[in-house]
Amino acid sequence: MSSFNRVTLLGNLTRDPELKRTKSGSAVTDIGLAMNRSRTLENGEKQDETTFVDVTVWGKTAENAAKYLQKGRSVLVEGRLQLDTWTDSKTGQNRSKLRVVAESLQFLGQNQQVGPATEASGSQEQGNPGGDSYSGRQGSGRSAA
């Protein structure tokens, strides 16, 4: 039986990314993404709802996300869903959480940084003199768990 596990999300960061390293030295960061949806109810009332998703980013893309992104910045994420399961040490109950593992990120919107960090973002080479976009793909340097 075939399957297809692909996710594309466009949203805003809920917090500043924090870069961490695994024991083997691989870069990883978890980012929170908020996506807004507006709909009109049958009675004509407008209703807004927000969905929050945790995204894990690996490698050089994680390093760039931690370096250039901040809370509120728009990001396009392409990746796959992953279900994490564990036993809660306090209650003994089985727990699970669905997250996205990013395979690529595209930084959207205006970069708030001014000066050398903007020039170092690499966006000059991509024909974007404003330094306001980055597109990165995950490398294949991480083995599957």
Coordinates of N, CA and C in Angstrom, one line a residue:
M1 N 0.8 -1.2 0.0 CA 0.0 0.0 0.0 C 0.9 1.2 0.0
S2 N 0.6 2.2 -0.8 CA 1.4 3.4 -0.9 C 0.9 4.4 0.1
S3 N 1.8 5.4 0.4 CA 1.5 6.4 1.3 C 2.2 7.7 0.9
F4 N 1.8 8.8 1.3 CA 2.3 10.1 1.0 C 2.3 11.0 2.2
N5 N 3.4 11.4 2.7 CA 3.5 12.2 4.0 C 4.2 13.5 3.6
R6 N 3.4 14.5 3.3 CA 3.9 15.8 2.9 C 3.0 16.9 3.5
V7 N 3.7 18.0 4.0 CA 3.0 19.1 4.7 C 3.6 20.4 4.1
T8 N 2.7 21.4 3.8 CA 3.2 22.7 3.5 C 2.4 23.7 4.3
L9 N 3.1 24.5 5.1 CA 2.5 25.4 6.0 C 3.0 26.8 5.8
L10 N 2.2 27.8 5.9 CA 2.6 29.2 5.9 C 2.1 29.9 7.2
G11 N 3.0 30.4 8.0 CA 2.5 31.0 9.3 C 3.5 31.9 9.9
N12 N 3.3 32.3 11.1 CA 4.2 33.2 11.8 C 4.8 32.5 13.0
L13 N 6.1 32.8 13.3 CA 6.7 32.2 14.4 C 6.1 32.7 15.7
T14 N 5.9 31.8 16.7 CA 5.3 32.1 18.0 C 6.4 32.4 19.0
R15 N 7.7 32.1 18.7 CA 8.8 32.4 19.6 C 10.1 32.5 18.8
D16 N 11.1 33.0 19.4 CA 12.4 33.1 18.8 C 13.0 31.6 18.7
P17 N 13.6 31.2 17.6 CA 14.2 29.9 17.5 C 15.4 29.8 18.5
E18 N 15.6 28.7 19.1 CA 16.8 28.5 20.0 C 17.5 27.3 19.4
L19 N 18.8 27.5 19.0 CA 19.6 26.4 18.4 C 20.1 25.5 19.5
K20 N 20.0 24.2 19.3 CA 20.6 23.2 20.2 C 21.4 22.3 19.4
R21 N 22.2 21.5 20.0 CA 23.1 20.5 19.4 C 22.8 19.1 20.0
T22 N 22.8 18.1 19.2 CA 22.7 16.7 19.7 C 24.0 16.3 20.2
K23 N 24.1 15.2 20.9 CA 25.3 14.6 21.4 C 26.4 14.5 20.3
S24 N 25.9 14.2 19.1 CA 26.8 14.0 17.9 C 27.2 15.3 17.3
G25 N 26.6 16.4 17.7 CA 26.9 17.7 17.2 C 26.0 18.3 16.1
S26 N 25.0 17.5 15.8 CA 24.0 18.0 14.8 C 23.2 19.2 15.3
A27 N 23.0 20.2 14.5 CA 22.2 21.3 14.8 C 20.7 21.0 14.7
V28 N 19.9 21.5 15.7 CA 18.5 21.3 15.7 C 17.8 22.4 16.4
T29 N 16.7 22.8 15.9 CA 15.9 23.9 16.6 C 14.4 23.5 16.4
D30 N 13.6 23.8 17.4 CA 12.2 23.6 17.4 C 11.6 25.0 17.3
I31 N 10.7 25.2 16.3 CA 10.0 26.5 16.2 C 8.5 26.2 16.3
G32 N 7.9 27.2 16.8 CA 6.4 27.2 16.9 C 5.8 28.0 15.8
L33 N 4.8 27.5 15.1 CA 4.2 28.2 14.0 C 2.7 28.4 14.2
A34 N 2.3 29.6 14.0 CA 0.8 29.9 14.1 C 0.2 30.2 12.8
M35 N -0.9 29.6 12.4 CA -1.6 29.8 11.2 C -3.0 30.3 11.5
N36 N -3.4 31.4 10.9 CA -4.7 32.0 11.2 C -5.6 31.6 10.1
R37 N -6.9 31.4 10.5 CA -8.0 31.1 9.5 C -9.2 32.0 9.9
S38 N -9.8 32.6 8.9 CA -11.0 33.4 9.1 C -12.1 32.8 8.3
R39 N -13.2 32.6 8.9 CA -14.4 32.1 8.2 C -15.6 32.8 8.6
T40 N -16.7 32.7 7.8 CA -17.9 33.4 8.1 C -18.9 32.3 8.5
L41 N -19.6 32.4 9.6 CA -20.6 31.5 10.1 C -21.9 31.7 9.3
E42 N -22.8 30.7 9.5 CA -24.1 30.8 8.8 C -24.9 32.1 9.1
N43 N -24.7 32.6 10.3 CA -25.4 33.8 10.7 C -24.7 35.1 10.2
G44 N -23.6 34.9 9.4 CA -22.9 36.1 8.9 C -21.8 36.6 9.8
E45 N -21.7 36.1 11.0 CA -20.6 36.5 12.0 C -19.3 35.9 11.5
K46 N -18.3 36.8 11.6 CA -16.9 36.4 11.2 C -16.2 35.7 12.4
Q47 N -15.6 34.6 12.2 CA -14.9 33.9 13.3 C -13.5 33.6 12.9
D48 N -12.5 34.0 13.8 CA -11.1 33.8 13.5 C -10.7 32.6 14.4
E49 N -9.8 31.8 13.9 CA -9.2 30.7 14.7 C -7.8 30.6 14.3
T50 N -7.0 30.2 15.3 CA -5.5 30.0 15.1 C -5.1 28.6 15.4
T51 N -4.3 28.0 14.6 CA -3.8 26.7 14.8 C -2.3 26.8 15.1
F52 N -1.8 26.1 16.1 CA -0.4 26.1 16.5 C 0.2 24.8 16.2
V53 N 1.4 24.8 15.5 CA 2.1 23.6 15.2 C 3.6 23.7 15.6
D54 N 4.1 22.7 16.1 CA 5.5 22.6 16.4 C 6.3 22.0 15.2
V55 N 7.4 22.6 14.9 CA 8.2 22.2 13.7 C 9.6 22.0 14.2
T56 N 10.2 20.9 13.8 CA 11.6 20.6 14.1 C 12.4 20.8 12.8
V57 N 13.5 21.5 13.0 CA 14.4 21.9 11.8 C 15.8 21.4 12.2
W58 N 16.5 20.7 11.2 CA 17.8 20.1 11.4 C 18.9 20.8 10.5
G59 N 20.1 20.6 10.9 CA 21.3 21.0 10.1 C 21.5 22.4 9.9
K60 N 22.0 22.8 8.7 CA 22.3 24.2 8.4 C 21.1 25.0 8.4
T61 N 19.9 24.4 8.0 CA 18.7 25.2 8.0 C 18.3 25.6 9.4
A62 N 18.6 24.7 10.4 CA 18.3 25.1 11.8 C 19.2 26.2 12.2
E63 N 20.5 26.1 11.8 CA 21.4 27.2 12.2 C 21.0 28.5 11.6
N64 N 20.6 28.5 10.3 CA 20.1 29.8 9.7 C 18.8 30.3 10.3
A65 N 17.9 29.4 10.7 CA 16.7 29.8 11.3 C 17.0 30.5 12.7
A66 N 17.9 29.9 13.4 CA 18.2 30.5 14.7 C 18.9 31.8 14.6
K67 N 19.7 32.0 13.5 CA 20.4 33.2 13.3 C 19.6 34.3 12.8
Y68 N 18.6 34.0 11.9 CA 18.0 35.1 11.1 C 16.5 35.3 11.4
L69 N 15.9 34.3 12.1 CA 14.4 34.4 12.4 C 14.2 34.9 13.8
Q70 N 13.0 35.5 14.0 CA 12.6 36.0 15.3 C 11.1 35.9 15.3
K71 N 10.5 35.9 16.5 CA 9.1 35.8 16.8 C 8.3 36.8 15.9
G72 N 7.3 36.3 15.3 CA 6.4 37.1 14.4 C 6.7 37.0 13.0
R73 N 7.9 36.5 12.6 CA 8.4 36.4 11.2 C 7.6 35.4 10.5
S74 N 7.2 35.7 9.2 CA 6.5 34.7 8.4 C 7.4 33.7 7.8
V75 N 7.0 32.4 7.8 CA 7.9 31.3 7.3 C 7.0 30.4 6.5
L76 N 7.5 29.9 5.4 CA 6.9 28.8 4.6 C 7.7 27.5 5.0
V77 N 7.0 26.5 5.4 CA 7.6 25.3 5.8 C 7.1 24.1 4.9
E78 N 8.0 23.3 4.4 CA 7.7 22.1 3.7 C 8.3 21.0 4.5
G79 N 7.6 19.9 4.8 CA 8.1 18.8 5.5 C 7.2 17.6 5.6
R80 N 7.4 16.9 6.6 CA 6.6 15.6 6.8 C 6.0 15.6 8.3
L81 N 5.0 14.9 8.5 CA 4.4 14.7 9.8 C 5.2 13.6 10.5
Q82 N 5.3 13.7 11.8 CA 6.0 12.7 12.6 C 5.2 12.6 13.9
L83 N 4.9 11.4 14.4 CA 4.2 11.2 15.6 C 5.2 10.8 16.7
D84 N 5.3 11.6 17.7 CA 6.2 11.2 18.8 C 5.3 10.6 19.9
T85 N 5.8 9.5 20.5 CA 5.0 8.9 21.6 C 6.0 8.6 22.8
W86 N 5.4 8.7 24.0 CA 6.2 8.5 25.2 C 5.3 8.2 26.4
T87 N 5.9 7.8 27.5 CA 5.1 7.5 28.7 C 5.4 8.7 29.7
D88 N 4.3 9.3 30.1 CA 4.5 10.4 31.1 C 5.0 9.9 32.4
S89 N 6.2 10.4 32.8 CA 6.9 9.9 34.0 C 6.1 10.2 35.3
K90 N 5.2 11.2 35.3 CA 4.5 11.6 36.5 C 3.2 10.7 36.6
T91 N 2.5 10.6 35.5 CA 1.2 9.9 35.5 C 1.3 8.4 35.0
G92 N 2.3 8.1 34.3 CA 2.4 6.7 33.7 C 1.6 6.6 32.5
Q93 N 0.9 7.6 32.0 CA 0.0 7.5 30.9 C 0.8 7.6 29.6
N94 N 0.4 6.9 28.6 CA 1.0 7.0 27.2 C 0.6 8.4 26.6
R95 N 1.5 9.1 26.1 CA 1.3 10.4 25.5 C 1.7 10.4 24.0
S96 N 1.2 11.3 23.2 CA 1.6 11.4 21.8 C 1.5 12.8 21.4
K97 N 2.3 13.2 20.4 CA 2.2 14.5 19.9 C 2.6 14.5 18.4
L98 N 1.8 15.1 17.6 CA 2.1 15.2 16.1 C 2.9 16.5 15.9
R99 N 4.0 16.4 15.1 CA 4.8 17.5 14.8 C 5.2 17.4 13.3
V100 N 5.7 18.5 12.8 CA 6.3 18.6 11.5 C 7.8 18.6 11.5
V101 N 8.4 17.7 10.7 CA 9.8 17.8 10.6 C 10.1 18.5 9.3
A102 N 10.7 19.6 9.3 CA 10.9 20.5 8.2 C 12.0 19.9 7.2
E103 N 11.7 19.9 6.0 CA 12.6 19.5 4.9 C 13.2 20.8 4.2
S104 N 12.3 21.8 4.3 CA 12.8 23.1 3.7 C 12.0 24.3 4.4
L105 N 12.7 25.4 4.5 CA 12.1 26.6 5.1 C 12.3 27.7 4.1
Q106 N 11.4 28.6 4.0 CA 11.6 29.8 3.2 C 11.2 31.0 4.2
F107 N 12.1 31.9 4.4 CA 11.9 33.0 5.3 C 11.2 34.1 4.5
L108 N 10.1 34.5 4.9 CA 9.2 35.5 4.2 C 9.1 36.8 5.0
G109 N 8.6 37.8 4.4 CA 8.4 39.1 5.1 C 9.7 39.9 5.3
Q110 N 9.6 40.9 6.0 CA 10.8 41.9 6.1 C 11.7 41.4 7.3
N111 N 13.0 41.4 7.0 CA 14.0 41.1 8.0 C 14.1 42.3 8.9
Q112 N 14.0 42.1 10.2 CA 14.1 43.2 11.2 C 15.5 43.6 11.4
Q113 N 16.5 42.7 11.1 CA 17.9 43.1 11.4 C 18.4 44.1 10.3
V114 N 19.3 44.9 10.8 CA 20.0 45.9 9.9 C 21.5 45.8 10.1
G115 N 22.2 45.8 9.0 CA 23.7 45.8 9.2 C 24.3 44.6 8.7
P116 N 25.5 44.2 9.3 CA 26.2 43.1 8.8 C 25.5 41.8 8.8
A117 N 24.6 41.5 9.7 CA 23.9 40.2 9.8 C 23.0 40.1 8.6
T118 N 22.4 41.2 8.1 CA 21.6 41.1 6.9 C 22.4 40.7 5.7
E119 N 23.6 41.3 5.6 CA 24.4 41.0 4.4 C 24.9 39.6 4.5
A120 N 25.1 39.0 5.6 CA 25.6 37.7 5.8 C 24.5 36.6 5.5
S121 N 23.3 37.0 5.3 CA 22.2 36.1 5.2 C 22.2 35.3 3.9
G122 N 23.1 35.7 2.9 CA 23.2 35.0 1.6 C 22.1 35.5 0.6
S123 N 21.2 36.3 1.0 CA 20.1 36.7 0.1 C 20.6 37.6 -1.0
Q124 N 21.8 38.3 -0.8 CA 22.4 39.1 -1.9 C 22.6 38.2 -3.1
E125 N 23.1 37.0 -2.9 CA 23.4 36.1 -3.9 C 22.2 35.6 -4.6
Q126 N 21.1 35.6 -4.0 CA 19.8 35.1 -4.6 C 19.0 36.3 -5.3
G127 N 19.7 37.4 -5.5 CA 19.0 38.5 -6.1 C 18.0 39.2 -5.3
N128 N 18.2 39.3 -4.0 CA 17.3 39.9 -3.1 C 18.1 40.9 -2.3
P129 N 18.3 42.2 -2.7 CA 19.1 43.1 -2.0 C 18.6 43.5 -0.7
G130 N 17.3 43.3 -0.4 CA 16.7 43.7 0.9 C 17.1 42.7 2.0
G131 N 17.6 41.6 1.7 CA 17.9 40.6 2.7 C 16.7 40.1 3.4
D132 N 15.6 40.0 2.8 CA 14.4 39.6 3.5 C 13.8 38.3 3.1
S133 N 14.6 37.4 2.5 CA 14.1 36.1 2.2 C 15.3 35.1 2.2
Y134 N 15.0 33.9 2.7 CA 16.0 32.8 2.7 C 15.2 31.5 2.3
S135 N 15.8 30.7 1.5 CA 15.2 29.4 1.2 C 16.2 28.4 1.4
G136 N 16.0 27.5 2.3 CA 17.0 26.4 2.6 C 16.3 25.0 2.6
R137 N 17.1 24.1 2.1 CA 16.7 22.7 2.1 C 17.5 21.9 3.0
Q138 N 16.9 20.9 3.7 CA 17.6 20.1 4.6 C 18.6 19.2 3.8
G139 N 19.7 19.0 4.4 CA 20.7 18.1 3.8 C 20.3 16.7 4.2
S140 N 21.0 15.7 3.6 CA 20.7 14.3 3.9 C 21.7 13.8 5.0
G141 N 22.3 14.7 5.8 CA 23.4 14.3 6.7 C 22.8 13.6 8.0
R142 N 21.5 13.6 8.2 CA 20.9 13.0 9.4 C 20.3 11.7 9.0
S143 N 20.7 10.7 9.8 CA 20.1 9.3 9.6 C 18.7 9.3 10.2
A144 N 17.9 8.4 9.6 CA 16.5 8.2 10.1 C 16.6 7.6 11.5
A145 N 15.6 8.0 12.3 CA 15.6 7.4 13.7 C 14.8 6.2 13.7

